[in-house]
Coordinates of C-alpha atoms in Angstrom, one line a residue:
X1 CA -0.7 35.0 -11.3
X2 CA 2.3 33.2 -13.5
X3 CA 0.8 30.4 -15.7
X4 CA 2.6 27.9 -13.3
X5 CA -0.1 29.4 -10.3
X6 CA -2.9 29.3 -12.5
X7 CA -1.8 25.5 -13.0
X8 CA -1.5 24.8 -9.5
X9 CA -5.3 26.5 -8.7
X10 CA -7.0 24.7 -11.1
X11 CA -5.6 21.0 -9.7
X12 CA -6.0 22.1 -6.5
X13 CA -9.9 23.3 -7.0
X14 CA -10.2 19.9 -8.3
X15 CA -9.2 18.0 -5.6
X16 CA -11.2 19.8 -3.2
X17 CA -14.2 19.7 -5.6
X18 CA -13.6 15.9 -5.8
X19 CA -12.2 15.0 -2.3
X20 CA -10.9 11.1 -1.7
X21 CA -10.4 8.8 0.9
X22 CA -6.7 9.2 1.4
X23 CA -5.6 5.7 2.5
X24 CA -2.5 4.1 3.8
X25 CA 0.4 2.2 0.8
X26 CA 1.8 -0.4 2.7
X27 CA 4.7 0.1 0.2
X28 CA 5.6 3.6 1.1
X29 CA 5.8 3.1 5.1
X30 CA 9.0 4.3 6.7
X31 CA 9.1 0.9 8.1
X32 CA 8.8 -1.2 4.8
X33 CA 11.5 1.5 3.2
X34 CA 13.8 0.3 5.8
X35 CA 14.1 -2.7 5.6
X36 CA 14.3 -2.7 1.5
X37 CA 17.5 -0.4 2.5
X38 CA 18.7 -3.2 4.6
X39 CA 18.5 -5.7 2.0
X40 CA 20.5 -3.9 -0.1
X41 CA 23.3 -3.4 2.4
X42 CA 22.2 0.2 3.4
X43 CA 21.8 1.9 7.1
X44 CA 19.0 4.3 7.2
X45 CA 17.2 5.9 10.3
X46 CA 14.9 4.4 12.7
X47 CA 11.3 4.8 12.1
X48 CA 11.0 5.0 15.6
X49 CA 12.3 8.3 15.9
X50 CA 13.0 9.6 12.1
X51 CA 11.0 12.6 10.3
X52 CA 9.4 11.7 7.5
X53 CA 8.0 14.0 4.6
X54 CA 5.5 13.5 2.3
X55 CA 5.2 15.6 -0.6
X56 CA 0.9 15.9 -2.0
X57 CA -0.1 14.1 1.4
X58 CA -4.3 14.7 0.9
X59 CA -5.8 14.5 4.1
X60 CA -2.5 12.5 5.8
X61 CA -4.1 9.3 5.6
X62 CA -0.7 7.7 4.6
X63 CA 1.0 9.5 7.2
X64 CA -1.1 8.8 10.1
X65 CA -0.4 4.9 10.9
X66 CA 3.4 5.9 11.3
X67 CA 2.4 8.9 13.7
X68 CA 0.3 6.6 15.5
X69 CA 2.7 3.9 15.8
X70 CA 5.6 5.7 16.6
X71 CA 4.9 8.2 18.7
X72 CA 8.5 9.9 18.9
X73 CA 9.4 10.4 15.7
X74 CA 7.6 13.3 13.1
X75 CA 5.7 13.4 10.3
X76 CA 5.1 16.7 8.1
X77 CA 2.1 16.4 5.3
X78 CA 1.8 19.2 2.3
X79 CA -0.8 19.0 0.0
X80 CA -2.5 21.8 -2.4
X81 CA -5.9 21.1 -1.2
X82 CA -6.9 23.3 1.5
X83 CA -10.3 21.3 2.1
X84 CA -8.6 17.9 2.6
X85 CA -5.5 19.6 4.6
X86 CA -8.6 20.8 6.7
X87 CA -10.2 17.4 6.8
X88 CA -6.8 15.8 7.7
X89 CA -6.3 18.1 10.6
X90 CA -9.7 17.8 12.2
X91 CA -9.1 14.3 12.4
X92 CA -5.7 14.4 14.0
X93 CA -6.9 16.9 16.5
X94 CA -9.7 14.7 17.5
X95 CA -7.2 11.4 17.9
X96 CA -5.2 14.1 19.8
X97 CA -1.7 13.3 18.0
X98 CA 0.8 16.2 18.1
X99 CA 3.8 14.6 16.0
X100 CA 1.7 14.9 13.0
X101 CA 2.0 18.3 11.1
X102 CA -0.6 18.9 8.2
X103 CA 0.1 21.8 5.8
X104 CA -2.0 23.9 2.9
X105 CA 0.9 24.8 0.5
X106 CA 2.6 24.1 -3.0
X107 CA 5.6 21.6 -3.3
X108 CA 7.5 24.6 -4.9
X109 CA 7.6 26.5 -1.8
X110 CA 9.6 23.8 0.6
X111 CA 13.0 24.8 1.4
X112 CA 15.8 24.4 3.7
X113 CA 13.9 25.9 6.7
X114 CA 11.5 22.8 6.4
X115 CA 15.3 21.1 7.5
X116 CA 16.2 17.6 6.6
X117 CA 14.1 14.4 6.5
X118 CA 15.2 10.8 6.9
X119 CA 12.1 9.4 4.8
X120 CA 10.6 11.5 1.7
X121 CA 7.2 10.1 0.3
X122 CA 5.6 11.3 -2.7
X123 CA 3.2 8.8 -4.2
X124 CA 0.9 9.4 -7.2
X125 CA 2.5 13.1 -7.5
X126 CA 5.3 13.3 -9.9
X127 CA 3.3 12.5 -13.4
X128 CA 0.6 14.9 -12.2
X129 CA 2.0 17.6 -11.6
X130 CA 3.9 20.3 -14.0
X131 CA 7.2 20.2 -14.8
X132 CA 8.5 23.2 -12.1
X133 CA 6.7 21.3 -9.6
X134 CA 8.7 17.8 -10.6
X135 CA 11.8 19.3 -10.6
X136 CA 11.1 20.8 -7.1
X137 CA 10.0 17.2 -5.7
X138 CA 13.7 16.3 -7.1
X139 CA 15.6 19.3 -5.3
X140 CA 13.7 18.4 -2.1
X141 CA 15.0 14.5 -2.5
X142 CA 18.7 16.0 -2.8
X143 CA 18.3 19.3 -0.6
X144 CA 16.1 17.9 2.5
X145 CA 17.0 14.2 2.6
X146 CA 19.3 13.2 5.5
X147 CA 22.8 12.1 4.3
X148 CA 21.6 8.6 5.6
X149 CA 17.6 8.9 4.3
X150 CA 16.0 7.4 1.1
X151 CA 13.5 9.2 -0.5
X152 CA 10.2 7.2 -2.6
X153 CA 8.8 8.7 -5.6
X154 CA 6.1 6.6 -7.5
X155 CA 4.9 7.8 -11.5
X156 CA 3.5 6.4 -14.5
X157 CA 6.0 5.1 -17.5
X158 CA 5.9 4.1 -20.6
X159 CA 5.5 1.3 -22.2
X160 CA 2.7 0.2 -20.0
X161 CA 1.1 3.7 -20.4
X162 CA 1.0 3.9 -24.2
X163 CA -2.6 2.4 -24.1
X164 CA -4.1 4.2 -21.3
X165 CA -2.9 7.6 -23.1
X166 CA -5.3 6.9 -25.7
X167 CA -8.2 5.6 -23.6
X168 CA -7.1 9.0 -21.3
X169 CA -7.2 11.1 -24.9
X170 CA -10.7 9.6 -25.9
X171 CA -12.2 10.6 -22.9
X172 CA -10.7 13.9 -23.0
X173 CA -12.4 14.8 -26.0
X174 CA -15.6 13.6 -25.2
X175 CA -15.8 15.2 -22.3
X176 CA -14.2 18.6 -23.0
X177 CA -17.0 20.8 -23.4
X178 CA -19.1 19.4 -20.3
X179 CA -19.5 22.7 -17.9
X180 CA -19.8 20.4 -14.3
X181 CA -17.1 18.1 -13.1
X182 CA -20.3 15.5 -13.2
X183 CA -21.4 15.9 -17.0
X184 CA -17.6 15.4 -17.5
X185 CA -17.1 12.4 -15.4
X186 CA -20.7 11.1 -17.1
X187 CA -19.0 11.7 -20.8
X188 CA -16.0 10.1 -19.7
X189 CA -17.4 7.0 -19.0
X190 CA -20.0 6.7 -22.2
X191 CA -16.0 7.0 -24.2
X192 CA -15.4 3.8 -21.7
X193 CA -18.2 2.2 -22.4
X194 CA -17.1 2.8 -26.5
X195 CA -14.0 1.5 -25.9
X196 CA -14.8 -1.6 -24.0
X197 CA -17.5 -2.5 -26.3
X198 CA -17.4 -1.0 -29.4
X199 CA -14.3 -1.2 -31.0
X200 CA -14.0 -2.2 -34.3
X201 CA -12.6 -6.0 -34.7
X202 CA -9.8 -4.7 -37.2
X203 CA -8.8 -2.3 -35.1
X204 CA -5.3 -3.7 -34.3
X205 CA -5.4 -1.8 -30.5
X206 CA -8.4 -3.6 -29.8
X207 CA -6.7 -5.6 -26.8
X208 CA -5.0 -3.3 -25.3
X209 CA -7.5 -0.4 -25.5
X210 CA -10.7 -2.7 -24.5
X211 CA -8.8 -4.5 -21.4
X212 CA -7.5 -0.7 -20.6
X213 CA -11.2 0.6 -20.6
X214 CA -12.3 -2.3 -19.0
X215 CA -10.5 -2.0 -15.9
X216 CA -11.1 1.7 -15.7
X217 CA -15.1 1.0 -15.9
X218 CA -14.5 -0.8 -12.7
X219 CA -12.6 2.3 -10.7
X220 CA -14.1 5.3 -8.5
X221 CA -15.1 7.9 -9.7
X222 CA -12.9 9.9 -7.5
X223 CA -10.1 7.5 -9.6
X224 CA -11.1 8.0 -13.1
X225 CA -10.9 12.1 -12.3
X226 CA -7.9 12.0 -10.9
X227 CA -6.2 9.8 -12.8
X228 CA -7.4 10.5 -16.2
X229 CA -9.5 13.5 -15.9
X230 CA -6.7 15.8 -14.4
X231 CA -5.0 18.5 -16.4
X232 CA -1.7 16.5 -16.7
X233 CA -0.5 13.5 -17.0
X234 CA 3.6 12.7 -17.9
X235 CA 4.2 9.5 -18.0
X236 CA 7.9 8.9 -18.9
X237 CA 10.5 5.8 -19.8
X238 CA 11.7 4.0 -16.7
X239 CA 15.6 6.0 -18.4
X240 CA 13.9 8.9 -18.9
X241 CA 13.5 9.4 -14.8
X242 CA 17.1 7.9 -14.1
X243 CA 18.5 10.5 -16.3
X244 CA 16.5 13.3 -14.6
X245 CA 17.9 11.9 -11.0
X246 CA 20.8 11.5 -11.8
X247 CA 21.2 15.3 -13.1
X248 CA 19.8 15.9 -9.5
X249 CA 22.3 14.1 -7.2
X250 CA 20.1 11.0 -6.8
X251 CA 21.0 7.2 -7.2
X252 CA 18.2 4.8 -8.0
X253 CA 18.5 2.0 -5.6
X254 CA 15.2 -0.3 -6.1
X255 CA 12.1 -0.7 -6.3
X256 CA 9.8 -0.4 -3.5
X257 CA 9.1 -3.7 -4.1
X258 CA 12.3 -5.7 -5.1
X259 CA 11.3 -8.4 -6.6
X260 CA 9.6 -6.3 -9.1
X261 CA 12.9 -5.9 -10.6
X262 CA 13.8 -9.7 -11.5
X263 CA 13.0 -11.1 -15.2
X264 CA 12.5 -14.2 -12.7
X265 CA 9.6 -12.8 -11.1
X266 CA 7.7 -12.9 -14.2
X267 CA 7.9 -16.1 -15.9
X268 CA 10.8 -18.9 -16.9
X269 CA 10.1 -17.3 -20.4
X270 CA 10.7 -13.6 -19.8
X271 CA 13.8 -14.6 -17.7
X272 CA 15.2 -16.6 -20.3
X273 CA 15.0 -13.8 -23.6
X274 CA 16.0 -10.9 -21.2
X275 CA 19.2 -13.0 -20.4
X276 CA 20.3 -12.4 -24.4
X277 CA 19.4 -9.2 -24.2
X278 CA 21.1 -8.2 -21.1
X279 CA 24.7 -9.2 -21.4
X280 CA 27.3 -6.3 -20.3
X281 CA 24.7 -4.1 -20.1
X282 CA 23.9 -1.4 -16.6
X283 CA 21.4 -2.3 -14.5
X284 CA 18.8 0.3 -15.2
X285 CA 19.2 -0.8 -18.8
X286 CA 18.2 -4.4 -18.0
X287 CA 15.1 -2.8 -15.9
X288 CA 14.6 -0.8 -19.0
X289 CA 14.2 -3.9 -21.2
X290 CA 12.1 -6.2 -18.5
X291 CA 10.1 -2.7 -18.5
X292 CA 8.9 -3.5 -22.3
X293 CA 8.8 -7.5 -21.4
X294 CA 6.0 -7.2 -18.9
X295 CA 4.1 -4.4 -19.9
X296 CA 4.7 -2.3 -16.6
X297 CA 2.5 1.4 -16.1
X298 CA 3.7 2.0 -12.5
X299 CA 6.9 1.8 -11.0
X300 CA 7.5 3.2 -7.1
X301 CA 11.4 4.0 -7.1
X302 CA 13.8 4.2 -4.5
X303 CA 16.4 7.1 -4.2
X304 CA 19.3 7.9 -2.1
X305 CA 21.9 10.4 -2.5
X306 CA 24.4 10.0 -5.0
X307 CA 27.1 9.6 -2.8
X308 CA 26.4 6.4 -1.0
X309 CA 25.3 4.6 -4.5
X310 CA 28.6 2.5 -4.0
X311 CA 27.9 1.3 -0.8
X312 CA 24.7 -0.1 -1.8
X313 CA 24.6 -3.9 -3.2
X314 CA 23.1 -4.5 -6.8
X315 CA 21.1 -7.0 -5.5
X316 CA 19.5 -7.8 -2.4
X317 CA 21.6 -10.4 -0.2
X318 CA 19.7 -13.2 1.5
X319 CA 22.0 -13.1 4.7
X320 CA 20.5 -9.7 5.7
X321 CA 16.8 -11.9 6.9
X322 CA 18.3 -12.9 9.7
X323 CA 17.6 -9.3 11.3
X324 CA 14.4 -9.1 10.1
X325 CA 10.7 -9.6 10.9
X326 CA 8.1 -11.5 8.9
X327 CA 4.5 -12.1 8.4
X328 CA 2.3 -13.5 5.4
X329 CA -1.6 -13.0 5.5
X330 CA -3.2 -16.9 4.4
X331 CA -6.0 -18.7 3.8
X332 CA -6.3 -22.4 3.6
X333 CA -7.1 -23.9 0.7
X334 CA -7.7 -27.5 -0.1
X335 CA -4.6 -29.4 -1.5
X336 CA -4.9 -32.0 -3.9
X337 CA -2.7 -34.6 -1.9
X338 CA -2.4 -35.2 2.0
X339 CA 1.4 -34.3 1.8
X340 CA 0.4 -31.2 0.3
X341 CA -0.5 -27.8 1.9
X342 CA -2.4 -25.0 -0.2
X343 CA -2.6 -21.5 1.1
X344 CA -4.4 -18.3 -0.6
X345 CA -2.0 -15.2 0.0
X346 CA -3.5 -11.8 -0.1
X347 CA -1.6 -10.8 -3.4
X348 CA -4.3 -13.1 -4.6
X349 CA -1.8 -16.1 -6.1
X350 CA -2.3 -19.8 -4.2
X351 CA 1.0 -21.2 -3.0
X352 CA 1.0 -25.1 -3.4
X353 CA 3.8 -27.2 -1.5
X354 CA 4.9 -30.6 -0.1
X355 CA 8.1 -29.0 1.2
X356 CA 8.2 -29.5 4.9
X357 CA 10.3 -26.2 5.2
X358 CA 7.5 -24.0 3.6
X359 CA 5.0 -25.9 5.2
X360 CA 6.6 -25.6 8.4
X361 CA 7.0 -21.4 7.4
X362 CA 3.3 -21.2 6.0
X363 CA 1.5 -22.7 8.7
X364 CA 4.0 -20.4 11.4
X365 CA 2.8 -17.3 9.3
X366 CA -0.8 -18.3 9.5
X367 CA -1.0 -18.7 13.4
X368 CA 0.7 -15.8 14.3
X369 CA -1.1 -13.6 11.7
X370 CA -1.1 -10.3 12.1
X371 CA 2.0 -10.2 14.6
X372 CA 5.4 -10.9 12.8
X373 CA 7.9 -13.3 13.7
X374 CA 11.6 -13.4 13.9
X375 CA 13.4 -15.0 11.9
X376 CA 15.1 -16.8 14.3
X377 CA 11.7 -18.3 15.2
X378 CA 11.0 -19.2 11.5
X379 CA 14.7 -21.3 11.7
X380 CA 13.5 -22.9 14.6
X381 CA 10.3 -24.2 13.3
X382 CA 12.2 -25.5 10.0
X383 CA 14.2 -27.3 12.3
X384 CA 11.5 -29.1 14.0
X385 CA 9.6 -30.0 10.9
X386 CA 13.0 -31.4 8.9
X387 CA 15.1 -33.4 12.0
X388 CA 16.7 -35.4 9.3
X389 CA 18.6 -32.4 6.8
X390 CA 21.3 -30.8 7.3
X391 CA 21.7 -27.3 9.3
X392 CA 23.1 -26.1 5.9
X393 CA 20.3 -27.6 4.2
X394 CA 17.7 -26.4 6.6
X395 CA 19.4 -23.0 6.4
X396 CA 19.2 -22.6 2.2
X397 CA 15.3 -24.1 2.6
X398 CA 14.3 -21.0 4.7
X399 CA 16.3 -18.9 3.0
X400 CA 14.4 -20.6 -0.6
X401 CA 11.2 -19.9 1.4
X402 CA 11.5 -16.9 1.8
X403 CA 12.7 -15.6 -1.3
X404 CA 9.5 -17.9 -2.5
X405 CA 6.9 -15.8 -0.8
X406 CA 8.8 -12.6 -1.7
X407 CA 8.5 -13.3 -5.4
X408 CA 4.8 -14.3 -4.9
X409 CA 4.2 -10.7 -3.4
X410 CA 3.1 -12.7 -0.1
X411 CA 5.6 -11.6 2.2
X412 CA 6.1 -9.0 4.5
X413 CA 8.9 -8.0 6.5
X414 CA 10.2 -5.3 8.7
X415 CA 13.6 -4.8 10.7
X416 CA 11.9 -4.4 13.9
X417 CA 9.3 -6.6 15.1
X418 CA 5.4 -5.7 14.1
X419 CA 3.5 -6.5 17.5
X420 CA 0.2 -7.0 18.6
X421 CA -0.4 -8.2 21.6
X422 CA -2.6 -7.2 24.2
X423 CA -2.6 -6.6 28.2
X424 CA -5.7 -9.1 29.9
X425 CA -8.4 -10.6 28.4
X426 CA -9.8 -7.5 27.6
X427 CA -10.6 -6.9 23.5
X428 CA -9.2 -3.7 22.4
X429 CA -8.8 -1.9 18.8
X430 CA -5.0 -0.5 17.4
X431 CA -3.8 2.7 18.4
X432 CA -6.0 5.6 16.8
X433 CA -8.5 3.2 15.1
X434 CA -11.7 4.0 17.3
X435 CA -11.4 8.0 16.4
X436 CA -11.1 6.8 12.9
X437 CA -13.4 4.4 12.6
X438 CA -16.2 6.8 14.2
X439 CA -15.0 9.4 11.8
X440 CA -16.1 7.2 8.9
X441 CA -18.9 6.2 10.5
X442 CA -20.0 9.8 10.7
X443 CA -19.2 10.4 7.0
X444 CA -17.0 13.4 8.7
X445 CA -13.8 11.3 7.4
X446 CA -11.8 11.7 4.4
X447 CA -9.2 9.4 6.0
X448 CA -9.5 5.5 5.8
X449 CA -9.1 3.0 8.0
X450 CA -5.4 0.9 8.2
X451 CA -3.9 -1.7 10.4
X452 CA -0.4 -1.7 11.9
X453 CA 1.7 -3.3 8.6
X454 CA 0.6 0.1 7.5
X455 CA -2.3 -1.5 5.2
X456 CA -5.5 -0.1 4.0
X457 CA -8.6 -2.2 5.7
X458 CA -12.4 -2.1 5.1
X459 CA -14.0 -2.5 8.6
X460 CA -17.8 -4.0 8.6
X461 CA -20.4 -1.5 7.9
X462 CA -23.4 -3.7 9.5
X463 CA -25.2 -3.0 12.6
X464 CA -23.5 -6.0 14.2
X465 CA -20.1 -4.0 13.2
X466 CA -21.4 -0.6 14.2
X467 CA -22.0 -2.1 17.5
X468 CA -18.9 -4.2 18.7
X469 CA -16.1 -1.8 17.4
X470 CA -17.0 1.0 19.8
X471 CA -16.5 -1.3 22.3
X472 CA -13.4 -2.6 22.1
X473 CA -12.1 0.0 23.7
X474 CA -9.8 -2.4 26.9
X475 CA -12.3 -1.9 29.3
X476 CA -14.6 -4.4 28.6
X477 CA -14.0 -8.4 29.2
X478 CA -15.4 -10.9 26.4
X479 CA -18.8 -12.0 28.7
X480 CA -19.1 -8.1 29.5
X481 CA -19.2 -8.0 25.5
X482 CA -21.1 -11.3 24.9
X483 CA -23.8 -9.8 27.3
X484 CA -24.1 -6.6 25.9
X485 CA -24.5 -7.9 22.5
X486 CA -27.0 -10.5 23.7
X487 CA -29.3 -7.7 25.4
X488 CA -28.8 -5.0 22.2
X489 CA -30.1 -8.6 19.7
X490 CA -32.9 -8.8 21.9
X491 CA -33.6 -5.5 22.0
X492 CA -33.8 -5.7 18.0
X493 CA -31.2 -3.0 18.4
X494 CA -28.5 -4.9 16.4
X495 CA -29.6 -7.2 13.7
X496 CA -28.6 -11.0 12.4
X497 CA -26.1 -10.5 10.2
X498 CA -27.6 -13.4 8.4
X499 CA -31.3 -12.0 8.4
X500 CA -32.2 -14.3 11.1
X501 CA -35.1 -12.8 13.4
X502 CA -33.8 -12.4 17.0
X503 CA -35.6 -9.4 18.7
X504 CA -37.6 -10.5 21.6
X505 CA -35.9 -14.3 21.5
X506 CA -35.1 -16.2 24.1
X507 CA -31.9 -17.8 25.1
X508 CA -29.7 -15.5 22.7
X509 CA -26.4 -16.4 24.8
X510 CA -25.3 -19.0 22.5
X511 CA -26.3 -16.3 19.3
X512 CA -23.9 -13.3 21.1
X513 CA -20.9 -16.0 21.5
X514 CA -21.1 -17.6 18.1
X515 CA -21.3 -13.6 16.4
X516 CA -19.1 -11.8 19.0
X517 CA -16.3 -14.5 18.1
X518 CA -16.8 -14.6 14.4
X519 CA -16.7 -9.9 14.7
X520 CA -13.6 -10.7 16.5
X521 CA -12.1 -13.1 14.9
X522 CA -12.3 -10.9 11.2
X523 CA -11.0 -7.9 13.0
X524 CA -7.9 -9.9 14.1
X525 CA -7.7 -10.9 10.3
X526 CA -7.7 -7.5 9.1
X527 CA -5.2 -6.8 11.7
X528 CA -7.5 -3.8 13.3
X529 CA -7.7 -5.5 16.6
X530 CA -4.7 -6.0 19.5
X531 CA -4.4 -10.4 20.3

């Protein structure tokens, strides 16, 4: 075996000696990728019937809610790891999907027979791997991208990264001699604990290095191995990747997520100093410099082939959300005056406004949640809340709005509409999720569970839980429910999720509606349940 094999082996025998859940990046969905495109003034295919690629797939879990929600198009999965290829497949096989293909195989070894794909996905690849395999992830992006496709390809850079080498170094050494993967993982994390703790207070990384190890000591293990632990790990400068695309026949476009990309997005302050900086200079130059600004460790580029770069805008134009679909997850807060509304977006930041446009927006968003609405709906409702502006007024308030929520990494958006809605009365889970969900419940699953924007969701683990979610399955009505809960309480079978005693009781009618509503009412939140 070449030394590039031998390479390959030994990351491969790690994964499959420590597996992990392979979950679903809302960021990377065809869908999402589409709709950036769009933005910037490019075509690409429909998700509905594209083929999509992903390059280091694990077990498909980031393939699987496109598969299951478009059931005409194709997805094709490789991955080195022939125990979570295996894992992947048993799942899909039990679900029953057949436009899902799973392969055991190295990156290196795709060529034109695989033929061409509209969407290529490689995320948390390209600054693991060697560097034969990264140039092969590059030819695929030029050689098996469709003329109209766009390819994502996430990796670490610098200069967010410079302190996490040396927290990744420290725990390197301490751990190189350890003979288990679990002595290593064990030393790793005493060099953590060091780090976080022990540093000296004239030590001028300090900061850096105990906030760096401080994060970490909050990760998986399955995180720290991967991410620290593995054999490589290439970080590069945001120019150092453009250069190497370019020499490919690649175009950057954006970022997956565009307002990542705006001096704006990060402060008045940043904004303003970048501005000197950034006169008659390119583009990736002035992403370059907002690179060292805000301290950045992760960026998850978009590439198209170098021939329709021209075509695409340098910015993304405002007129294009009149196609599109939105939705915003929120939670009410409590405002500080009666004019003013206060939501919690899942991003985590708290939006605070007396505009009656927003308001008008945020309180749309928050009824329809998780279904999307069009924009043409969202114009309507401005309207209704602002009867005394202007259509041009009301028309550069939504358009505000939006950008708003984008920029607060609260908004999400698709070209075609994101539905859930249900036939009858009776409850019933997404496409797919049952088989999943009983997967993980068996501990057989190495996939997690997602909802229909394509995001990764933590269903309830409690006996309550365990109950209810095999049942919404469309056949059952909600008194069929109510009554079957009622009986399994009284049978102790299924416990107060509030340690309330219940077995034997009587009159337990009123207990089944109040918890049956409340189980309902978080799956529709997490968006694993149909309206």
């Amino acid at each position: 075996m070449t030394s590039a094999d031998l390479l390959n082996q030994a990351i491969s025998d790690a994964y499959d000696e420590t597996p992990y859940t392979s979950n679903a990046f809302p960021i990377s969905a065809p869908g999402h990728l589409h709709a950036v495109a769009h933005l910037y003034g490019l075509s690409t295919p429909a998700p509905e019937t594209a083929r999509v690629l992903e390059l280091g797939c694990a077990a498909g879990g980031n393939l699987l809610p496109f598969a299951l929600a478009h059931p005409n198009a194709e997805a094709v999965g490789i991955d080195l790891s022939p125990q979570q290829i295996a894992a992947g497949k048993a799942l899909v096989e039990q679900i029953g999907l057949t436009n899902l293909d799973l392969r055991t195989m190295s990156i290196t070894d795709v060529d034109a027979s695989f033929g061409k794909f509209d969407y290529i996905i490689c995320h948390g690849v390209f600054s693991w791997v060697p560097p034969e395999v990264r140039d092969a992830i590059l030819r695929i992006c030029r050689e098996n991208l469709a003329a109209d496709g766009i390819a994502y390809v996430s990796y670490n850079t610098y200069p967010g990264w410079k302190a996490s080498d040396v927290v990744r170094d420290a725990m390197l050494l301490n751990s190189f001699s350890a003979s288990t993967q679990q002595e290593k993982l064990a030393r790793a994390k005493e060099m953590l604990h060091l780090l976080e703790n022990g540093l000296w207070a004239g030590n001028s990384m300090k900061g850096a290095l105990s906030h760096a190890a401080q994060q970490l000591s909050q990760q998986t293990d399955y995180y720290l191995t991967h991410e620290y632990l593995e054999a490589i790990n290439s970080p590069c400068y945001f120019l150092e990747f453009i250069a190497a695309i370019q020499q490919s026949g690649l175009a950057y476009l954006t970022d997956a997520e565009p307002q990542a990309t705006f001096p704006s997005t990060f402060g008045e302050n940043v904004a303003n100093h970048l501005a000197v900086l950034s006169v008659e200079t390119t583009r990736e130059m002035r992403e370059q410099y907002l690179d060292f600004a805000m301290g950045r460790q992760f960026r998850k580029s978009l590439l198209v082939h170098a021939e329709r770069a021209g075509a695409a805008f340098e910015n993304p134009e405002g007129t294009k959300f009149a196609d599109m679909h939105f939705a915003a997850k929120l939670l009410p807060q409590t405002a500080s005056k009666p004019s003013e509304r206060a939501y919690k977006a899942a991003s985590g930041g708290t939006i605070v406004t007396e505009s009656p446009a927003l308001i008008a927006i945020l309180e749309t968003f928050r009824d329809a949640w998780p279904a999307s609405v069009p924009y043409a709906t969202l114009a309507e409702k401005v309207a209704n809340k602002t009867p005394g502006m202007s259509a041009e007024d009301r028309s550069a308030a939504l358009l505000n709005s939006l950008i708003l929520l984008i920029g607060a990494s609260a908004l999400y958006y698709r070209l075609t509409p994101v539905t859930y809605s249900a036939s009858g009365t009776k409850p019933q889970l997404i496409p797919g999720a049952l088989a999943i969900l009983t997967a993980i419940e068996a501990k057989t699953s190495q996939v997690g569970m997602h909802n229909l924007w394509h995001q990764a969701v933590n269903p309830g683990t409690d006996s309550l839980a365990r109950f209810v979610t095999p049942r919404l399955d469309g056949t059952r009505s909600l008194q069929e429910l109510r009554t079957e809960l009622r009986d399994a309480l009284h049978a102790g079978h299924v416990e107060h999720p509030h340690g309330k005693p219940v077995k034997g009781a009587r009159n337990l009618e009123p207990v089944a509606q109040e918890l049956l509503q409340a189980m309902l009412s978080s799956l529709r939140n997490t968006g694993l349940i149909m309206r």
